[in-house]
mmCIF file of C-alpha atoms and ligand atoms in Angstrom:
data_model
loop_
_atom_site.group_PDB
_atom_site.id
_atom_site.type_symbol
_atom_site.label_atom_id
_atom_site.label_comp_id
_atom_site.label_asym_id
_atom_site.label_seq_id
_atom_site.Cartn_x
_atom_site.Cartn_y
_atom_site.Cartn_z
ATOM 1 C CA MET Y 1 -14.002 -25.831 -2.903
ATOM 2 C CA ASN Y 2 -17.109 -24.074 -1.612
ATOM 3 C CA SER Y 3 -19.151 -23.327 -4.757
ATOM 4 C CA THR Y 4 -20.854 -20.348 -3.033
ATOM 5 C CA ALA Y 5 -17.537 -18.588 -2.258
ATOM 6 C CA PRO Y 6 -17.033 -15.504 -4.454
ATOM 7 C CA LEU Y 7 -14.408 -15.843 -7.159
ATOM 8 C CA THR Y 8 -11.353 -13.874 -6.041
ATOM 9 C CA THR Y 9 -8.560 -12.826 -8.367
ATOM 10 C CA LEU Y 10 -5.363 -11.059 -7.357
ATOM 11 C CA ARG Y 11 -3.762 -9.564 -10.455
ATOM 12 C CA PRO Y 12 -1.755 -6.626 -11.835
ATOM 13 C CA ALA Y 13 -3.884 -3.507 -12.227
ATOM 14 C CA THR Y 14 -4.755 -2.055 -15.618
ATOM 15 C CA LEU Y 15 -5.867 1.452 -16.500
ATOM 16 C CA LYS Y 16 -9.472 0.185 -16.497
ATOM 17 C CA ASP Y 17 -9.079 -0.339 -12.735
ATOM 18 C CA ALA Y 18 -7.770 3.174 -12.056
ATOM 19 C CA ARG Y 19 -11.150 4.716 -11.267
ATOM 20 C CA ALA Y 20 -12.098 1.973 -8.779
ATOM 21 C CA ILE Y 21 -8.678 2.155 -7.086
ATOM 22 C CA HIS Y 22 -8.942 5.929 -6.920
ATOM 23 C CA ASP Y 23 -12.393 5.717 -5.314
ATOM 24 C CA LEU Y 24 -10.940 3.494 -2.561
ATOM 25 C CA LEU Y 25 -8.017 5.886 -2.049
ATOM 26 C CA VAL Y 26 -10.280 8.940 -1.896
ATOM 27 C CA TYR Y 27 -12.445 7.238 0.721
ATOM 28 C CA TYR Y 28 -9.481 6.645 3.042
ATOM 29 C CA ALA Y 29 -7.567 9.832 2.228
ATOM 30 C CA SER Y 30 -10.637 11.880 3.184
ATOM 31 C CA ARG Y 31 -10.569 10.137 6.570
ATOM 32 C CA GLY Y 32 -6.847 10.789 7.052
ATOM 33 C CA ASN Y 33 -5.819 7.110 6.844
ATOM 34 C CA LEU Y 34 -3.446 7.720 3.958
ATOM 35 C CA LEU Y 35 -2.167 10.453 1.701
ATOM 36 C CA PRO Y 36 -4.303 11.583 -1.226
ATOM 37 C CA ARG Y 37 -3.247 10.745 -4.789
ATOM 38 C CA THR Y 38 -4.682 12.243 -7.931
ATOM 39 C CA HIS Y 39 -6.261 10.018 -10.561
ATOM 40 C CA GLU Y 40 -3.613 11.217 -12.997
ATOM 41 C CA ASN Y 41 -0.778 10.292 -10.621
ATOM 42 C CA LEU Y 42 -2.352 6.881 -10.075
ATOM 43 C CA CYS Y 43 -2.577 6.286 -13.844
ATOM 44 C CA ARG Y 44 1.089 7.199 -14.278
ATOM 45 C CA HIS Y 45 2.002 4.616 -11.635
ATOM 46 C CA ILE Y 46 -0.565 1.954 -12.594
ATOM 47 C CA ARG Y 47 2.168 -0.633 -13.229
ATOM 48 C CA ASP Y 48 3.030 -0.482 -9.497
ATOM 49 C CA PHE Y 49 -0.463 -1.653 -8.538
ATOM 50 C CA VAL Y 50 -2.124 -4.983 -7.955
ATOM 51 C CA VAL Y 51 -5.863 -5.367 -7.419
ATOM 52 C CA LEU Y 52 -7.961 -7.961 -5.716
ATOM 53 C CA GLU Y 53 -11.189 -8.506 -7.613
ATOM 54 C CA GLU Y 54 -14.122 -10.348 -6.116
ATOM 55 C CA ALA Y 55 -17.264 -11.097 -8.108
ATOM 56 C CA GLY Y 56 -16.261 -8.420 -10.622
ATOM 57 C CA LYS Y 57 -15.612 -5.697 -8.019
ATOM 58 C CA ILE Y 58 -12.246 -4.272 -6.942
ATOM 59 C CA VAL Y 59 -12.247 -4.846 -3.185
ATOM 60 C CA ALA Y 60 -8.576 -4.195 -2.394
ATOM 61 C CA SER Y 61 -5.462 -2.796 -3.994
ATOM 62 C CA GLY Y 62 -1.938 -1.714 -3.239
ATOM 63 C CA ALA Y 63 1.252 -0.596 -4.908
ATOM 64 C CA LEU Y 64 4.943 -1.394 -4.753
ATOM 65 C CA GLU Y 65 7.082 1.616 -5.606
ATOM 66 C CA VAL Y 66 10.809 1.222 -6.182
ATOM 67 C CA MET Y 67 12.630 3.855 -4.115
ATOM 68 C CA SER Y 68 16.258 2.889 -4.793
ATOM 69 C CA ASN Y 69 18.355 -0.059 -5.951
ATOM 70 C CA ASP Y 70 17.507 -1.985 -2.785
ATOM 71 C CA LEU Y 71 14.467 -0.331 -1.194
ATOM 72 C CA GLY Y 72 10.807 -0.625 -2.181
ATOM 73 C CA GLU Y 73 7.745 0.907 -0.560
ATOM 74 C CA ILE Y 74 4.276 -0.504 -0.117
ATOM 75 C CA ARG Y 75 1.961 2.411 -0.864
ATOM 76 C CA SER Y 76 -1.721 3.102 -1.244
ATOM 77 C CA LEU Y 77 -2.765 -0.191 0.353
ATOM 78 C CA VAL Y 78 -6.548 -0.207 0.739
ATOM 79 C CA VAL Y 79 -9.303 -2.683 1.417
ATOM 80 C CA ASP Y 80 -12.978 -1.872 0.855
ATOM 81 C CA ALA Y 81 -14.500 -0.743 4.163
ATOM 82 C CA ASP Y 82 -17.097 -3.545 3.980
ATOM 83 C CA GLN Y 83 -14.448 -6.220 3.466
ATOM 84 C CA GLN Y 84 -11.991 -5.549 6.285
ATOM 85 C CA ARG Y 85 -10.435 -8.206 8.507
ATOM 86 C CA ARG Y 86 -10.935 -11.019 5.998
ATOM 87 C CA GLY Y 87 -7.232 -11.286 5.250
ATOM 88 C CA LEU Y 88 -7.514 -9.371 1.949
ATOM 89 C CA GLY Y 89 -4.999 -6.706 2.985
ATOM 90 C CA GLN Y 90 -2.533 -9.440 3.902
ATOM 91 C CA GLN Y 91 -3.027 -11.118 0.528
ATOM 92 C CA VAL Y 92 -2.320 -7.896 -1.356
ATOM 93 C CA ALA Y 93 0.666 -6.973 0.809
ATOM 94 C CA ALA Y 94 2.121 -10.499 0.502
ATOM 95 C CA ARG Y 95 1.927 -10.233 -3.298
ATOM 96 C CA LEU Y 96 3.693 -6.855 -3.225
ATOM 97 C CA ILE Y 97 6.430 -8.320 -1.009
ATOM 98 C CA ASP Y 98 6.856 -11.224 -3.453
ATOM 99 C CA MET Y 99 7.126 -8.744 -6.325
ATOM 100 C CA ALA Y 100 9.810 -6.849 -4.412
ATOM 101 C CA ALA Y 101 11.836 -10.018 -3.865
ATOM 102 C CA GLU Y 102 11.396 -11.083 -7.506
ATOM 103 C CA ILE Y 103 12.931 -7.881 -8.857
ATOM 104 C CA GLY Y 104 15.837 -8.039 -6.388
ATOM 105 C CA LEU Y 105 14.905 -5.497 -3.742
ATOM 106 C CA LYS Y 106 16.449 -6.166 -0.325
ATOM 107 C CA ARG Y 107 14.094 -4.132 1.877
ATOM 108 C CA VAL Y 108 10.443 -3.117 1.794
ATOM 109 C CA MET Y 109 9.122 -0.198 3.822
ATOM 110 C CA ALA Y 110 5.760 1.303 4.646
ATOM 111 C CA LEU Y 111 4.612 4.472 6.369
ATOM 112 C CA THR Y 112 1.438 3.687 8.224
ATOM 113 C CA TYR Y 113 -1.028 4.336 11.001
ATOM 114 C CA VAL Y 114 -1.642 0.581 11.305
ATOM 115 C CA PRO Y 115 1.713 -0.823 12.461
ATOM 116 C CA GLU Y 116 -0.005 -3.954 13.839
ATOM 117 C CA PHE Y 117 -0.973 -4.948 10.309
ATOM 118 C CA PHE Y 118 2.643 -4.779 9.133
ATOM 119 C CA THR Y 119 3.980 -6.485 12.250
ATOM 120 C CA GLN Y 120 1.913 -9.504 11.205
ATOM 121 C CA LEU Y 121 3.942 -9.497 7.979
ATOM 122 C CA GLN Y 122 7.316 -9.507 9.766
ATOM 123 C CA PHE Y 123 7.894 -5.759 9.450
ATOM 124 C CA GLU Y 124 9.701 -3.929 12.246
ATOM 125 C CA GLN Y 125 9.315 -0.346 13.346
ATOM 126 C CA VAL Y 126 12.234 1.978 12.514
ATOM 127 C CA GLU Y 127 12.968 5.695 12.751
ATOM 128 C CA ARG Y 128 11.807 7.606 9.662
ATOM 129 C CA GLU Y 129 15.246 9.220 9.554
ATOM 130 C CA SER Y 130 16.736 5.788 8.763
ATOM 131 C CA LEU Y 131 15.014 5.966 5.363
ATOM 132 C CA PRO Y 132 16.639 8.948 3.632
ATOM 133 C CA GLU Y 133 15.621 7.659 0.174
ATOM 134 C CA LYS Y 134 11.990 8.156 1.109
ATOM 135 C CA ILE Y 135 12.421 11.374 3.036
ATOM 136 C CA TRP Y 136 14.336 13.248 0.368
ATOM 137 C CA GLN Y 137 12.439 11.981 -2.671
ATOM 138 C CA VAL Y 138 8.863 11.946 -1.468
ATOM 139 C CA CYS Y 139 8.345 13.224 2.079
ATOM 140 C CA VAL Y 140 9.854 16.640 1.365
ATOM 141 C CA LYS Y 141 7.017 17.265 -1.107
ATOM 142 C CA CYS Y 142 4.336 16.178 1.370
ATOM 143 C CA TYR Y 143 2.194 18.719 3.218
ATOM 144 C CA LYS Y 144 2.833 16.716 6.417
ATOM 145 C CA PHE Y 145 6.621 16.909 6.083
ATOM 146 C CA ASP Y 146 7.277 18.910 9.271
ATOM 147 C CA HIS Y 147 4.539 17.219 11.317
ATOM 148 C CA CYS Y 148 4.472 13.662 9.989
ATOM 149 C CA ASP Y 149 2.926 11.211 12.444
ATOM 150 C CA GLU Y 150 3.048 8.056 10.331
ATOM 151 C CA ILE Y 151 5.024 5.107 11.637
ATOM 152 C CA ALA Y 152 7.907 3.795 9.539
ATOM 153 C CA MET Y 153 8.030 0.009 9.190
ATOM 154 C CA ILE Y 154 10.549 -2.095 7.332
ATOM 155 C CA ARG Y 155 11.012 -5.717 6.364
ATOM 156 C CA LYS Y 156 14.255 -7.219 5.117
ATOM 157 C CA LEU Y 157 13.893 -9.669 2.247
HETATM 158 C C1 COA J 1 -4.925 -1.573 6.918
HETATM 159 C C2 COA J 1 -5.777 -2.390 5.969
HETATM 160 C C3 COA J 1 -5.128 -2.418 4.584
HETATM 161 C C4 COA J 1 -5.875 -3.826 6.520
HETATM 162 O O1 COA J 1 -6.606 -4.632 5.612
HETATM 163 P P1 COA J 1 -7.501 -5.870 6.111
HETATM 164 O O2 COA J 1 -7.844 -6.697 4.931
HETATM 165 O O3 COA J 1 -8.631 -5.354 6.919
HETATM 166 O O4 COA J 1 -6.498 -6.615 7.076
HETATM 167 P P2 COA J 1 -6.300 -8.187 7.267
HETATM 168 O O5 COA J 1 -7.623 -8.859 7.431
HETATM 169 O O6 COA J 1 -5.425 -8.700 6.170
HETATM 170 O O7 COA J 1 -5.521 -8.157 8.657
HETATM 171 C C5 COA J 1 -4.507 -9.043 8.984
HETATM 172 C C6 COA J 1 -4.060 -8.753 10.390
HETATM 173 O O8 COA J 1 -3.496 -7.433 10.494
HETATM 174 C C7 COA J 1 -3.880 -6.831 11.748
HETATM 175 N N1 COA J 1 -4.777 -5.691 11.507
HETATM 176 C C8 COA J 1 -5.466 -5.409 10.385
HETATM 177 N N2 COA J 1 -6.136 -4.238 10.539
HETATM 178 C C9 COA J 1 -5.854 -3.775 11.760
HETATM 179 C C10 COA J 1 -6.249 -2.618 12.495
HETATM 180 N N3 COA J 1 -7.038 -1.676 11.984
HETATM 181 N N4 COA J 1 -5.763 -2.451 13.742
HETATM 182 C C11 COA J 1 -4.940 -3.380 14.298
HETATM 183 N N5 COA J 1 -4.535 -4.517 13.641
HETATM 184 C C12 COA J 1 -4.988 -4.701 12.400
HETATM 185 C C13 COA J 1 -4.597 -7.920 12.536
HETATM 186 O O9 COA J 1 -3.630 -8.652 13.253
HETATM 187 C C14 COA J 1 -5.166 -8.778 11.420
HETATM 188 O O10 COA J 1 -5.414 -10.098 11.813
HETATM 189 P P3 COA J 1 -6.819 -10.459 12.578
HETATM 190 O O11 COA J 1 -7.933 -9.834 11.814
HETATM 191 O O12 COA J 1 -6.804 -11.961 12.558
HETATM 192 O O13 COA J 1 -6.675 -9.863 13.957
HETATM 193 C C15 COA J 1 -7.230 -1.858 5.871
HETATM 194 O O14 COA J 1 -7.740 -1.746 7.186
HETATM 195 C C16 COA J 1 -7.335 -0.500 5.201
HETATM 196 O O15 COA J 1 -7.606 -0.418 4.004
HETATM 197 N N6 COA J 1 -7.174 0.582 6.018
HETATM 198 C C17 COA J 1 -7.293 1.936 5.524
HETATM 199 C C18 COA J 1 -6.117 2.352 4.673
HETATM 200 C C19 COA J 1 -4.800 2.114 5.376
HETATM 201 O O16 COA J 1 -4.579 2.488 6.509
HETATM 202 N N7 COA J 1 -3.880 1.483 4.638
HETATM 203 C C20 COA J 1 -2.536 1.217 5.086
HETATM 204 C C21 COA J 1 -1.645 2.258 4.498
HETATM 205 S S1 COA J 1 0.051 1.856 4.689
#
């Protein structure tokens, strides 16, 4: 092992991580890359999250939300702007997919502006309308509901 490589840990998030995760989400939400989430909402869902910590800093995170008895969603997937294209996003997403399989989900979806990223993880593009669980639980409450331009991706497990 290269002794100069930073120590990287991928682990479940705790409430102590909520502020750092929220800072990453705010950064990307303000640029329109993903939907905003309040700090309070993030804390309520902290058990959905994993974080990737490098040299004591949270550099990536993401969440797996259970949508139904067979469908999960990868949400709030973010990688620090200075750490992109190092494979960190793939590491986080792969862990979330493993978690989905472990609890017995059969499909994992994502709504994204970066379909290429999910294609690399064996996701396929589908019509949003093929995901009624998402549309009627979450999308209806979203300010983008009638003009959503995110791309729906799904992977069977
Ligand atoms: C999307 C995001 C999570 C990717 O994280 P990352 O660590 O930079 O991505 P990885 O290094 O794991 O990328 C793996 C592969 O995915 C693809 N990919 C990643 N980012 C891409 C981009 N912006 N455009 C096109 N393809 C991309 C590439 O094939 C890449 O492999 P390569 O670098 O060898 O070409 C990160 O760019 C991010 O935080 N974006 C802002 C928030 C966001 O859009 N999140 C997704 C919400 S669903």
